[in-house]
PDB file of C-alpha atoms in Angstrom:
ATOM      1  CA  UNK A   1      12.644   2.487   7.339  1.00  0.00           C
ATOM      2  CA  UNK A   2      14.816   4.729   5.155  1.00  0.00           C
ATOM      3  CA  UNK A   3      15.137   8.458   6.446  1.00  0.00           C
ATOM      4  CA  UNK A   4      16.814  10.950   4.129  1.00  0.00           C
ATOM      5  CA  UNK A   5      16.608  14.598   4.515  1.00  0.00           C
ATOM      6  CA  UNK A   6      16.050  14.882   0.780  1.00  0.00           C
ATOM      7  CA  UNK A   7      14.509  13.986  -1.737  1.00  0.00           C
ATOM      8  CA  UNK A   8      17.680  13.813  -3.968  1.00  0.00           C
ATOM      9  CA  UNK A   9      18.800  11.453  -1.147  1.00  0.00           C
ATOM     10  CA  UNK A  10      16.853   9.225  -2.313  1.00  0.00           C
ATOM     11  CA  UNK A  11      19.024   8.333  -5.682  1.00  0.00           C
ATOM     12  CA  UNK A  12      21.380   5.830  -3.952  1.00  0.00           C
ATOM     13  CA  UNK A  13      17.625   4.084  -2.721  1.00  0.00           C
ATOM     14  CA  UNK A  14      17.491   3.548  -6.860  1.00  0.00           C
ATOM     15  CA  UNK A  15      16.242  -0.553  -6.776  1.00  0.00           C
ATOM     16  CA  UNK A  16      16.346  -1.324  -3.204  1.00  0.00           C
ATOM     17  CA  UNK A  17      14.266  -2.104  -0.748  1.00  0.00           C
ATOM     18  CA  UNK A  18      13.056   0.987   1.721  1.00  0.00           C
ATOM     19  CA  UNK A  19      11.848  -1.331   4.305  1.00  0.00           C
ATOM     20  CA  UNK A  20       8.478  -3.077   5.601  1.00  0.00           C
ATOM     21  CA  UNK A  21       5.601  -1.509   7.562  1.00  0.00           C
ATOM     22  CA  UNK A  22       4.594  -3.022  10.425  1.00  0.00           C
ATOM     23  CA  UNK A  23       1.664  -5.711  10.483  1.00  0.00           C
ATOM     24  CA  UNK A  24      -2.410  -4.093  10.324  1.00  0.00           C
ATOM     25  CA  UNK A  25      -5.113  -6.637  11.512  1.00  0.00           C
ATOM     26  CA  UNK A  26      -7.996  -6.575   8.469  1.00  0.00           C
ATOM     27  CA  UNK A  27     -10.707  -6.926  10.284  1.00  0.00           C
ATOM     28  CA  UNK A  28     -14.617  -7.283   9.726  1.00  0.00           C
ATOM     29  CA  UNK A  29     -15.165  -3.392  10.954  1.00  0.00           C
ATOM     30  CA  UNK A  30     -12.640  -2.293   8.581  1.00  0.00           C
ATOM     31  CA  UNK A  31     -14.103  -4.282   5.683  1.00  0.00           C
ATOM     32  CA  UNK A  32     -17.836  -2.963   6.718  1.00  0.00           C
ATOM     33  CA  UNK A  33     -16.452   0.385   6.853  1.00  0.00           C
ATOM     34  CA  UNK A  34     -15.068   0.237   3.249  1.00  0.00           C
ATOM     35  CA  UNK A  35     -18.201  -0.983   1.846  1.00  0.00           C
ATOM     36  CA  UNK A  36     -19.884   1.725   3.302  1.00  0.00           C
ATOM     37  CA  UNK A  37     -17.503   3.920   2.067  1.00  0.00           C
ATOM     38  CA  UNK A  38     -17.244   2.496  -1.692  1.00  0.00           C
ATOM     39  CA  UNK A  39     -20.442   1.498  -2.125  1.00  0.00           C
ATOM     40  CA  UNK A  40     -19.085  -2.084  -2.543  1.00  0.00           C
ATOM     41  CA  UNK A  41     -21.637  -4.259  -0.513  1.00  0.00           C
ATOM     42  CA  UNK A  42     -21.026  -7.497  -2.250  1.00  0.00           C
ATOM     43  CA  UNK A  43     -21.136 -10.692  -0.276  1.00  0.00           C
ATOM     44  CA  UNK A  44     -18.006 -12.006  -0.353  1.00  0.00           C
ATOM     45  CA  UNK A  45     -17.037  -9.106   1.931  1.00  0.00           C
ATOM     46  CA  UNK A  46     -20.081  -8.428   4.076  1.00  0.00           C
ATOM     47  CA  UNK A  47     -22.101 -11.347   4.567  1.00  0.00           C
ATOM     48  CA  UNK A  48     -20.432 -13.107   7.187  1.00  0.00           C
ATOM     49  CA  UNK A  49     -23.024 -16.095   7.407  1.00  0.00           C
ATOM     50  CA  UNK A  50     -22.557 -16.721   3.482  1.00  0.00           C
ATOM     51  CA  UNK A  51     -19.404 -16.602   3.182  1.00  0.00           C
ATOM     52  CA  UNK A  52     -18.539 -19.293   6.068  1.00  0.00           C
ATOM     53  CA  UNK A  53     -20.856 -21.413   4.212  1.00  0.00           C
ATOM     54  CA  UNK A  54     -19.908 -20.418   0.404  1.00  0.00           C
ATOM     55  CA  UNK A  55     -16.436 -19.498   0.880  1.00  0.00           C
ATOM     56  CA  UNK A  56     -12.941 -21.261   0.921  1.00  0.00           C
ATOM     57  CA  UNK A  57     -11.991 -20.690   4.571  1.00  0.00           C
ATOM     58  CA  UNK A  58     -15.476 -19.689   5.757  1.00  0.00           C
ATOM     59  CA  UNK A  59     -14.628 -16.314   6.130  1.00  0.00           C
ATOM     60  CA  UNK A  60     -15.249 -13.126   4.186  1.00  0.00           C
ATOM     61  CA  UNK A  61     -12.262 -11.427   2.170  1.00  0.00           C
ATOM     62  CA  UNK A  62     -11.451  -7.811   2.043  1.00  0.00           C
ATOM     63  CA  UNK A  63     -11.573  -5.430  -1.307  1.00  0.00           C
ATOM     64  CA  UNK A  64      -8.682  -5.536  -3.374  1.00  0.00           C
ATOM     65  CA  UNK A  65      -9.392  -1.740  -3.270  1.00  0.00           C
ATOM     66  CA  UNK A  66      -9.411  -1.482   0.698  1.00  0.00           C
ATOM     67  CA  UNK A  67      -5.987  -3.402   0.057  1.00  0.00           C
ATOM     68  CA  UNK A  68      -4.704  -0.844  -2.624  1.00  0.00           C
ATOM     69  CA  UNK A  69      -6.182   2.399  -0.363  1.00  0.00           C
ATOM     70  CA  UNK A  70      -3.803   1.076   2.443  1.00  0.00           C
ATOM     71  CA  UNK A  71      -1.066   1.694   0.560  1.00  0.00           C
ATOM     72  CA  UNK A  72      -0.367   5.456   1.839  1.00  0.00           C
ATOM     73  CA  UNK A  73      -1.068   4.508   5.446  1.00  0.00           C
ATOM     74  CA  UNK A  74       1.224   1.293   5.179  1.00  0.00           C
ATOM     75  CA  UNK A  75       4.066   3.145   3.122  1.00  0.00           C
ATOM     76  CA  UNK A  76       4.724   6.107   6.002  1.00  0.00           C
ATOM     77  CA  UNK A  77       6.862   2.959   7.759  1.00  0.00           C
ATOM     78  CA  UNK A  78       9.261   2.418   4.632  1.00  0.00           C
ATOM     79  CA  UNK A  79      10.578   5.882   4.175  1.00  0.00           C
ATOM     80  CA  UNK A  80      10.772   9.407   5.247  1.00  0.00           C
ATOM     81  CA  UNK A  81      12.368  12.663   3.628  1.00  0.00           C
ATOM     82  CA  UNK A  82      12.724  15.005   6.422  1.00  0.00           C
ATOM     83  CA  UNK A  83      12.994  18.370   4.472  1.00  0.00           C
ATOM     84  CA  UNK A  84      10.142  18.099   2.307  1.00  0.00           C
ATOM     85  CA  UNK A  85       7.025  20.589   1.687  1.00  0.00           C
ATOM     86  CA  UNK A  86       4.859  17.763   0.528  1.00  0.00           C
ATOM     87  CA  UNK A  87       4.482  14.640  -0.914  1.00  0.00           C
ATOM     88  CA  UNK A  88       1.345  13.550  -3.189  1.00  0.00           C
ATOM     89  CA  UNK A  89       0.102  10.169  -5.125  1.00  0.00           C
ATOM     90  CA  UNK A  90       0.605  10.637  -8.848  1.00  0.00           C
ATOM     91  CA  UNK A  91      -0.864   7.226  -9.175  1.00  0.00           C
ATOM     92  CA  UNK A  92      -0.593   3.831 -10.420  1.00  0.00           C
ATOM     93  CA  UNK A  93       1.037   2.057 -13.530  1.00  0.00           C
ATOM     94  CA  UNK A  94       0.153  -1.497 -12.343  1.00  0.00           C
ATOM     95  CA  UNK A  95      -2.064  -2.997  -9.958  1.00  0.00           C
ATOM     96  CA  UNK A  96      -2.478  -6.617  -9.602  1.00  0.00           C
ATOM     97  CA  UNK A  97      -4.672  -8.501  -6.858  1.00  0.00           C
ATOM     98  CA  UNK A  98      -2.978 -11.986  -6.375  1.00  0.00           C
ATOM     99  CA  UNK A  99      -4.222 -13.450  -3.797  1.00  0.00           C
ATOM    100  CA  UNK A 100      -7.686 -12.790  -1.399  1.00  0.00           C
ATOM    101  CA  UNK A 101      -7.606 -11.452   1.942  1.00  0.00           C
ATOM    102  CA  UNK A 102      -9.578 -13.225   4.392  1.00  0.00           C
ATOM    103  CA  UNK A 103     -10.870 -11.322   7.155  1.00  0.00           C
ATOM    104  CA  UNK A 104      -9.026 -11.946  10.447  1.00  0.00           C
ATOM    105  CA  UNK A 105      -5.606 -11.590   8.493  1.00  0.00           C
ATOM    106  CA  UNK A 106      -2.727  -9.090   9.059  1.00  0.00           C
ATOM    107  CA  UNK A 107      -1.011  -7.603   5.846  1.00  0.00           C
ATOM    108  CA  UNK A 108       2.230  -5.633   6.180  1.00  0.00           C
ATOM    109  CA  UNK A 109       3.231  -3.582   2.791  1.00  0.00           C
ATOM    110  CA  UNK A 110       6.792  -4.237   1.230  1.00  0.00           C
ATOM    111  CA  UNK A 111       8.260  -1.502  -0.456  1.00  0.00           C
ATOM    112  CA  UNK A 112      11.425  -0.758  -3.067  1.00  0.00           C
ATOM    113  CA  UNK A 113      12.301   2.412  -4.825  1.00  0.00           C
ATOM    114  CA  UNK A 114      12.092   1.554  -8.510  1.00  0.00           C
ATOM    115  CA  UNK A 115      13.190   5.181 -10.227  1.00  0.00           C
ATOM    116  CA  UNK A 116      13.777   8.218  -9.170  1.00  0.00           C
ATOM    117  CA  UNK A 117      12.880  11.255 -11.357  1.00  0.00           C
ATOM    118  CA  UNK A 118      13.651  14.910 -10.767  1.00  0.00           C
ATOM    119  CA  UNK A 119      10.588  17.264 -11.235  1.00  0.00           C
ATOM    120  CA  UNK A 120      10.148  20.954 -11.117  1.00  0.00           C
ATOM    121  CA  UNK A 121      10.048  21.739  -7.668  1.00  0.00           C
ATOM    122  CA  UNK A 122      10.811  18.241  -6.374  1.00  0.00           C
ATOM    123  CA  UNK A 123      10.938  14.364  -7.383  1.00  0.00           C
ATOM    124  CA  UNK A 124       8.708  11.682  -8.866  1.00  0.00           C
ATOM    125  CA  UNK A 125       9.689   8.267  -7.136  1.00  0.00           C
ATOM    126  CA  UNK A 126       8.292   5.246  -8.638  1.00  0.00           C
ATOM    127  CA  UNK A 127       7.902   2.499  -6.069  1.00  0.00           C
ATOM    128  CA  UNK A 128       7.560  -0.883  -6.290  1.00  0.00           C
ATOM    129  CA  UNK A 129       4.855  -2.440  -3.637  1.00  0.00           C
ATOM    130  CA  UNK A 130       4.499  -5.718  -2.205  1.00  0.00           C
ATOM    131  CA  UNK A 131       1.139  -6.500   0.020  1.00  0.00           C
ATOM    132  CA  UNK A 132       1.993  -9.640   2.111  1.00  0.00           C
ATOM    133  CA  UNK A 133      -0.551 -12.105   4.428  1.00  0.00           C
ATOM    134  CA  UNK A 134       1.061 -12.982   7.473  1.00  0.00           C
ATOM    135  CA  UNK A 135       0.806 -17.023   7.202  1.00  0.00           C
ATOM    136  CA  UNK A 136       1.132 -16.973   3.286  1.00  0.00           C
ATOM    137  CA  UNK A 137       3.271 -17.548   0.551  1.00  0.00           C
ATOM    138  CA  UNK A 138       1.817 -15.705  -2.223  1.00  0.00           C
ATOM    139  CA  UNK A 139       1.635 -12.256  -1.881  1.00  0.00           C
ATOM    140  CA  UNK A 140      -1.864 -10.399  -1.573  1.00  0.00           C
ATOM    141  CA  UNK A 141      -1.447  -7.725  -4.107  1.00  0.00           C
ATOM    142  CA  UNK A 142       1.465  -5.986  -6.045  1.00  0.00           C
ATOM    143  CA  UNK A 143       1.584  -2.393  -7.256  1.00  0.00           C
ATOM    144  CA  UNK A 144       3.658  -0.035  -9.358  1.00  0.00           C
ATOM    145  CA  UNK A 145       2.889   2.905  -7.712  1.00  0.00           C
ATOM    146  CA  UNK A 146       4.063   6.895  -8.285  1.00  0.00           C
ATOM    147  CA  UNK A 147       4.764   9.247  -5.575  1.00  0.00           C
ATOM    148  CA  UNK A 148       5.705  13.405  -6.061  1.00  0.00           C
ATOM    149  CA  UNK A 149       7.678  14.637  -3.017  1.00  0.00           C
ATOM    150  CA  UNK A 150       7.943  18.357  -3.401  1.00  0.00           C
ATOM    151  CA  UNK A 151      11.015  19.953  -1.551  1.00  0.00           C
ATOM    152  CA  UNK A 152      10.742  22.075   0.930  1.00  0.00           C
ATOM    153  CA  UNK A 153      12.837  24.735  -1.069  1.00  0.00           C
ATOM    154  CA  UNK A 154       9.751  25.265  -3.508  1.00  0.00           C
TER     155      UNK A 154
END
């Protein structure tokens, strides 16, 4: 994990890697919980009877969105900016689900600084985000994603 105490600190961080987050188990009560949350109650991620007859591996896979929405939990173990008022998601410029994530698998989020951007107030950081299955080559998603970390000067 990178810790700066601000944002402007994170220049030199310009197209290298911030660090890894530590592994999270995707589990079938986090998957349930996510369809009950979306709305999202197709089989592939629900039915666990189905899918170990239907499915490749016999086992349910999680929402590429449950994978996406873990970003901002995953991320708070790649970098930290100590004197900061806030930080916000300005969103994505590129999302792309590569691989499925079979329930009973652990992901762990990959993360490099792509551009940095000053801001009124604070910075825009543009990350570059690497979902990874423990076990498997091919990652489980990639994102361009956009951050606004506001200082604490503001």
């Amino acid at each position: 994990m990178i810790e700066v105490d601000t944002h402007e600190d994170m220049q030199q961080y310009v197209g290298k890697e911030l660090g890894s987050s530590d592994w999270l188990l995707i589990d079938q009560a986090r998957i349930d919980a996510f369809a009950a949350v979306s709305g999202d109650y197709n089989w592939i991620h629900v039915d666990t009877d189905r899918a170990s007859r239907e499915l490749p591996g016999g086992k349910t896979i999680a929402h590429g969105l449950l994978t996406l929405s873990l970003l901002a939990f995953l991320g708070r173990d790649t970098y930290k900016v100590r004197k900061r008022k806030r930080a916000v998601n300005y969103g994505s410029n590129r999302v792309r689900f590569t691989h499925p994530v079979p329930c009973g698998s652990r992901i762990r989020l990959h993360r490099a600084l792509a551009a940095y951007e000053a801001v009124q107030g604070g910075a825009r950081l543009t990350f570059d985000n690497r979902i990874e299955i423990e076990g498997v080559a091919r990652p489980a998603m990639l994102a361009e994603t956009i951050s606004i970390v506001y200082s604490s000067e503001e």
